[in-house]
Tab-separated table of C-alpha atoms in Angstrom:
chain	number	residue	atom	x	y	z
A	1	MET	CA	19.008	-27.619	-53.753
A	2	ARG	CA	16.684	-29.538	-55.248
A	3	GLN	CA	19.047	-32.054	-57.261
A	4	ASP	CA	21.663	-32.117	-54.748
A	5	LEU	CA	18.654	-33.262	-52.163
A	6	MET	CA	17.845	-36.278	-54.739
A	7	SER	CA	21.415	-37.194	-55.230
A	8	LEU	CA	21.788	-37.304	-51.130
A	9	GLU	CA	18.908	-39.621	-51.192
A	10	GLU	CA	20.185	-41.851	-53.507
A	11	ARG	CA	23.355	-42.679	-51.720
A	12	LEU	CA	21.562	-43.087	-48.263
A	13	GLY	CA	18.801	-45.417	-50.318
A	14	TYR	CA	16.055	-43.812	-49.192
A	15	ARG	CA	13.270	-41.329	-50.294
A	16	PHE	CA	12.696	-38.709	-48.816
A	17	SER	CA	8.306	-37.914	-48.393
A	18	ASP	CA	8.332	-34.932	-47.018
A	19	ARG	CA	11.770	-33.437	-48.196
A	20	ARG	CA	11.838	-30.743	-45.451
A	21	LEU	CA	13.056	-32.779	-43.348
A	22	LEU	CA	16.135	-33.610	-45.726
A	23	THR	CA	16.958	-29.964	-46.154
A	24	ALA	CA	15.975	-29.273	-41.889
A	25	ALA	CA	18.517	-32.063	-40.804
A	26	LEU	CA	21.588	-31.021	-43.863
A	27	THR	CA	20.621	-27.301	-42.038
A	28	HIS	CA	23.190	-26.739	-39.282
A	29	SER	CA	22.303	-23.689	-36.204
A	30	SER	CA	25.471	-21.416	-37.169
A	31	TYR	CA	23.202	-21.330	-41.068
A	32	VAL	CA	19.599	-20.375	-38.906
A	33	ARG	CA	21.601	-18.159	-36.852
A	34	GLU	CA	23.187	-16.302	-39.750
A	35	ASN	CA	20.186	-16.184	-41.651
A	36	ASP	CA	17.526	-14.541	-39.275
A	37	GLY	CA	16.970	-17.583	-37.284
A	38	GLN	CA	14.168	-18.006	-39.055
A	39	GLU	CA	14.807	-22.318	-40.461
A	40	GLN	CA	14.871	-24.770	-38.107
A	41	ASP	CA	18.036	-26.587	-37.333
A	42	ASN	CA	18.688	-30.710	-36.610
A	43	GLU	CA	19.660	-30.508	-33.310
A	44	ARG	CA	15.828	-31.771	-32.198
A	45	LEU	CA	16.255	-34.335	-34.774
A	46	GLU	CA	19.256	-34.701	-34.117
A	47	PHE	CA	18.280	-36.326	-30.620
A	48	LEU	CA	16.029	-38.341	-32.209
A	49	GLY	CA	18.638	-39.784	-34.596
A	50	ASP	CA	20.860	-40.526	-31.379
A	51	ALA	CA	18.133	-43.052	-29.321
A	52	PHE	CA	17.542	-44.574	-33.208
A	53	PHE	CA	20.958	-45.689	-33.271
A	54	ASP	CA	21.444	-47.141	-29.850
A	55	ALA	CA	18.264	-49.209	-29.894
A	56	VAL	CA	19.089	-50.280	-34.029
A	57	ILE	CA	22.340	-51.593	-32.579
A	58	GLY	CA	21.574	-52.126	-29.383
A	59	GLU	CA	18.916	-54.968	-30.306
A	60	GLU	CA	21.543	-56.218	-33.118
A	61	LEU	CA	23.932	-56.736	-29.838
A	62	PHE	CA	21.312	-58.486	-27.923
A	63	HIS	CA	20.845	-61.059	-29.882
A	64	MET	CA	23.995	-61.618	-30.744
A	65	PHE	CA	25.632	-62.198	-27.085
A	66	PRO	CA	21.997	-63.913	-25.602
A	67	ASN	CA	24.919	-64.975	-22.191
A	68	LYS	CA	26.192	-61.023	-22.003
A	69	GLU	CA	26.250	-58.979	-19.346
A	70	GLU	CA	24.660	-55.539	-20.149
A	71	GLY	CA	28.063	-53.390	-19.202
A	72	PHE	CA	29.303	-55.780	-22.128
A	73	LEU	CA	26.959	-54.843	-24.386
A	74	SER	CA	26.605	-50.746	-23.691
A	75	ARG	CA	30.865	-51.071	-24.037
A	76	VAL	CA	30.138	-52.384	-27.522
A	77	ARG	CA	27.484	-50.534	-28.714
A	78	ALA	CA	28.660	-47.437	-27.828
A	79	THR	CA	32.663	-47.917	-29.533
A	80	ILE	CA	30.286	-48.864	-33.001
A	81	VAL	CA	27.752	-45.927	-32.167
A	82	CYS	CA	30.046	-42.939	-31.235
A	83	GLU	CA	30.911	-39.191	-32.552
A	84	ARG	CA	33.825	-40.623	-34.484
A	85	SER	CA	31.644	-44.108	-37.103
A	86	LEU	CA	29.332	-41.743	-37.537
A	87	ALA	CA	31.748	-38.684	-38.737
A	88	GLU	CA	33.138	-41.740	-40.473
A	89	LYS	CA	29.894	-42.976	-42.345
A	90	ALA	CA	28.866	-39.123	-42.830
A	91	GLY	CA	32.397	-39.214	-45.182
A	92	GLN	CA	31.573	-42.730	-46.979
A	93	ILE	CA	28.680	-40.967	-47.991
A	94	GLY	CA	29.592	-37.021	-48.604
A	95	LEU	CA	27.165	-35.388	-46.161
A	96	GLY	CA	29.443	-33.331	-45.402
A	97	GLY	CA	28.948	-31.788	-48.865
A	98	PHE	CA	25.506	-31.252	-48.479
A	99	LEU	CA	25.074	-29.567	-45.421
A	100	ARG	CA	23.926	-25.820	-44.775
A	101	LEU	CA	26.611	-23.515	-42.530
A	102	GLY	CA	26.734	-20.681	-41.677
A	103	HIS	CA	30.244	-18.550	-43.191
A	104	GLY	CA	31.660	-18.956	-39.655
A	105	GLU	CA	31.450	-22.679	-39.455
A	106	GLU	CA	32.481	-23.152	-43.089
A	107	LYS	CA	35.613	-20.892	-42.859
A	108	THR	CA	36.544	-23.097	-40.030
A	109	GLY	CA	36.017	-26.548	-41.490
A	110	GLY	CA	33.141	-26.966	-40.331
A	111	ARG	CA	32.204	-29.799	-43.602
A	112	GLN	CA	35.257	-31.597	-41.880
A	113	ARG	CA	34.736	-31.432	-38.693
A	114	SER	CA	34.023	-34.827	-36.638
A	115	SER	CA	31.071	-33.725	-34.333
A	116	VAL	CA	29.348	-31.543	-37.031
A	117	LEU	CA	29.633	-34.630	-39.274
A	118	ALA	CA	28.153	-37.416	-36.204
A	119	ASP	CA	25.700	-34.780	-35.618
A	120	ALA	CA	23.865	-34.570	-39.428
A	121	MET	CA	24.114	-38.926	-38.849
A	122	GLU	CA	22.090	-38.535	-36.090
A	123	ALA	CA	19.639	-35.692	-37.837
A	124	VAL	CA	19.031	-37.319	-41.188
A	125	MET	CA	18.454	-40.336	-39.392
A	126	GLY	CA	16.010	-38.553	-37.110
A	127	ALA	CA	14.518	-37.531	-39.905
A	128	VAL	CA	13.825	-40.913	-41.659
A	129	TYR	CA	11.826	-41.869	-38.811
A	130	LEU	CA	9.672	-38.935	-38.741
A	131	ASP	CA	9.036	-39.301	-42.789
A	132	GLY	CA	9.217	-43.439	-42.291
A	133	GLY	CA	8.929	-45.265	-39.314
A	134	PHE	CA	10.853	-47.418	-37.418
A	135	ASP	CA	11.238	-50.153	-40.196
A	136	GLN	CA	13.581	-47.833	-42.981
A	137	VAL	CA	15.827	-46.380	-39.456
A	138	ARG	CA	16.540	-49.954	-38.778
A	139	ARG	CA	17.237	-50.953	-42.272
A	140	MET	CA	19.696	-48.474	-43.050
A	141	THR	CA	21.465	-48.574	-40.416
A	142	LEU	CA	21.920	-52.107	-40.282
A	143	ALA	CA	23.103	-51.286	-43.871
A	144	LEU	CA	24.603	-48.395	-42.662
A	145	PHE	CA	27.143	-50.671	-39.879
A	146	ALA	CA	27.119	-53.595	-41.996
A	147	ARG	CA	30.514	-53.978	-41.428
A	148	GLU	CA	31.511	-53.482	-38.018
A	149	ILE	CA	27.835	-55.469	-36.851
A	150	GLY	CA	30.674	-58.396	-39.354
A	151	GLU	CA	33.727	-57.679	-37.465
A	152	THR	CA	31.436	-57.849	-33.823
A	153	ALA	CA	29.669	-61.244	-34.530
A	154	ARG	CA	33.339	-62.631	-35.231
A	155	GLY	CA	34.973	-61.644	-32.210
A	156	HIS	CA	36.319	-58.514	-32.819
A	157	TYR	CA	35.696	-55.828	-31.520
A	158	GLN	CA	36.926	-52.908	-28.625
A	159	THR	CA	35.678	-51.917	-25.648
A	160	HIS	CA	36.524	-48.289	-25.247
A	161	ASP	CA	33.524	-46.702	-23.928
A	162	TYR	CA	34.453	-44.523	-20.323
A	163	LYS	CA	31.454	-43.530	-19.275
A	164	THR	CA	30.222	-46.985	-19.368
A	165	ARG	CA	33.272	-47.948	-17.598
A	166	LEU	CA	33.743	-45.894	-14.957
A	167	GLN	CA	30.194	-45.658	-13.703
A	168	GLU	CA	30.328	-50.639	-13.375
A	169	VAL	CA	33.295	-49.606	-11.279
A	170	LEU	CA	32.197	-46.363	-9.117
A	171	GLN	CA	27.990	-49.012	-8.513
A	172	ALA	CA	30.118	-51.743	-7.752
A	173	ARG	CA	30.913	-49.796	-4.932
A	174	GLY	CA	28.129	-49.094	-4.639
A	175	ILE	CA	27.883	-45.161	-5.080
A	176	THR	CA	25.119	-43.974	-8.583
A	177	ASP	CA	25.143	-40.343	-8.003
A	178	ILE	CA	27.414	-39.812	-10.859
A	179	ARG	CA	27.056	-36.078	-13.166
A	180	TYR	CA	27.804	-34.733	-15.671
A	181	ALA	CA	27.763	-30.990	-16.935
A	182	VAL	CA	28.836	-28.197	-18.828
A	183	LEU	CA	31.641	-26.148	-16.745
A	184	LYS	CA	32.427	-23.694	-20.088
A	185	GLU	CA	32.450	-23.111	-23.279
A	186	ASP	CA	35.730	-21.711	-25.581
A	187	GLY	CA	35.335	-19.645	-28.912
A	188	PRO	CA	32.604	-18.957	-31.264
A	189	ASP	CA	29.825	-21.260	-32.164
A	190	HIS	CA	30.930	-22.145	-34.692
A	191	ASP	CA	34.294	-24.029	-33.287
A	192	LYS	CA	33.253	-24.256	-29.320
A	193	THR	CA	35.573	-26.052	-27.075
A	194	PHE	CA	33.846	-27.663	-23.789
A	195	THR	CA	34.716	-28.428	-20.738
A	196	THR	CA	33.272	-30.906	-18.880
A	197	GLY	CA	32.946	-31.562	-14.767
A	198	LEU	CA	32.074	-35.638	-13.819
A	199	TYR	CA	31.310	-34.829	-10.173
A	200	VAL	CA	30.280	-38.238	-7.838
A	201	GLY	CA	27.893	-37.427	-4.410
A	202	GLY	CA	27.626	-34.062	-5.840
A	203	GLN	CA	31.294	-32.970	-5.955
A	204	LEU	CA	33.827	-32.649	-8.222
A	205	GLN	CA	36.011	-35.486	-9.130
A	206	SER	CA	37.293	-34.939	-12.345
A	207	GLU	CA	37.697	-32.594	-15.523
A	208	GLY	CA	37.337	-32.921	-19.464
A	209	THR	CA	37.855	-31.521	-22.469
A	210	GLY	CA	36.489	-31.903	-26.365
A	211	LYS	CA	35.491	-30.532	-29.432
A	212	SER	CA	31.727	-31.804	-28.792
A	213	LYS	CA	30.009	-32.465	-25.657
A	214	LYS	CA	30.486	-35.825	-25.715
A	215	GLU	CA	34.337	-36.474	-25.966
A	216	ALA	CA	34.216	-34.365	-23.840
A	217	GLN	CA	32.409	-36.163	-21.110
A	218	GLN	CA	34.775	-38.959	-22.470
A	219	GLN	CA	37.644	-37.225	-21.528
A	220	ALA	CA	35.948	-37.229	-18.234
A	221	ALA	CA	35.744	-40.190	-17.443
A	222	ARG	CA	38.833	-41.056	-18.596
A	223	ASN	CA	40.676	-38.880	-16.411
A	224	ILE	CA	38.785	-40.105	-13.413
A	225	LEU	CA	39.947	-44.110	-14.373
A	226	GLU	CA	43.412	-43.698	-15.521
A	227	ARG	CA	44.177	-41.888	-12.071
A	228	GLU	CA	45.953	-43.921	-10.049
A	229	ASN	CA	45.534	-46.920	-12.879
A	230	GLY	CA	42.383	-47.087	-12.350
A	231	ASN	CA	41.623	-47.266	-8.358
A	232	VAL	CA	38.733	-45.332	-8.742
A	233	LEU	CA	38.045	-42.605	-5.636
């Protein structure tokens, strides 16, 4: 494992002072469940890394587009930092090969699953922050997304963030009570499908499904936007 982690550090361009943080970032909850729950999984680090990806890319866009409104910036950021793009970055450095997975997750292709890879990428960045601080996180994030940032600066970007678009539409009508909640989870722990409800004003208005909670939320928002060609509610 030591040699493996050294190889991963080389690909990341960062050497950990405390490799236990990196090990935790690579540990899926399925592994912990199958090993008596004695180790830490990567979910708390994932939460931390998610926030820093948003912060770093958000700052870049803030300076890149000084005259653009908040909604535009949010949509572009969500396009750059999304499950698909994070999974792609994880694939580029071969992160899947370093993950610690339970047998069930392993057998069902967890090392190639976008949601697992994206979560692990976020967890690794959370671990980098705890080990080396924000400057290291910023450097690594800008290096990872250098191509996307460059394309965005040249005007090549898409803004398919349905959650943000729906929020803008509803807020323009004075509606601010927008909430997402998981309605059910189907399948075994290593291969779940989530169904998420979208509540507006306390009323269930749409449902979405996906292999991750984020994907299900985007689908729920998309469904309501596409209803009657965007004439929401």
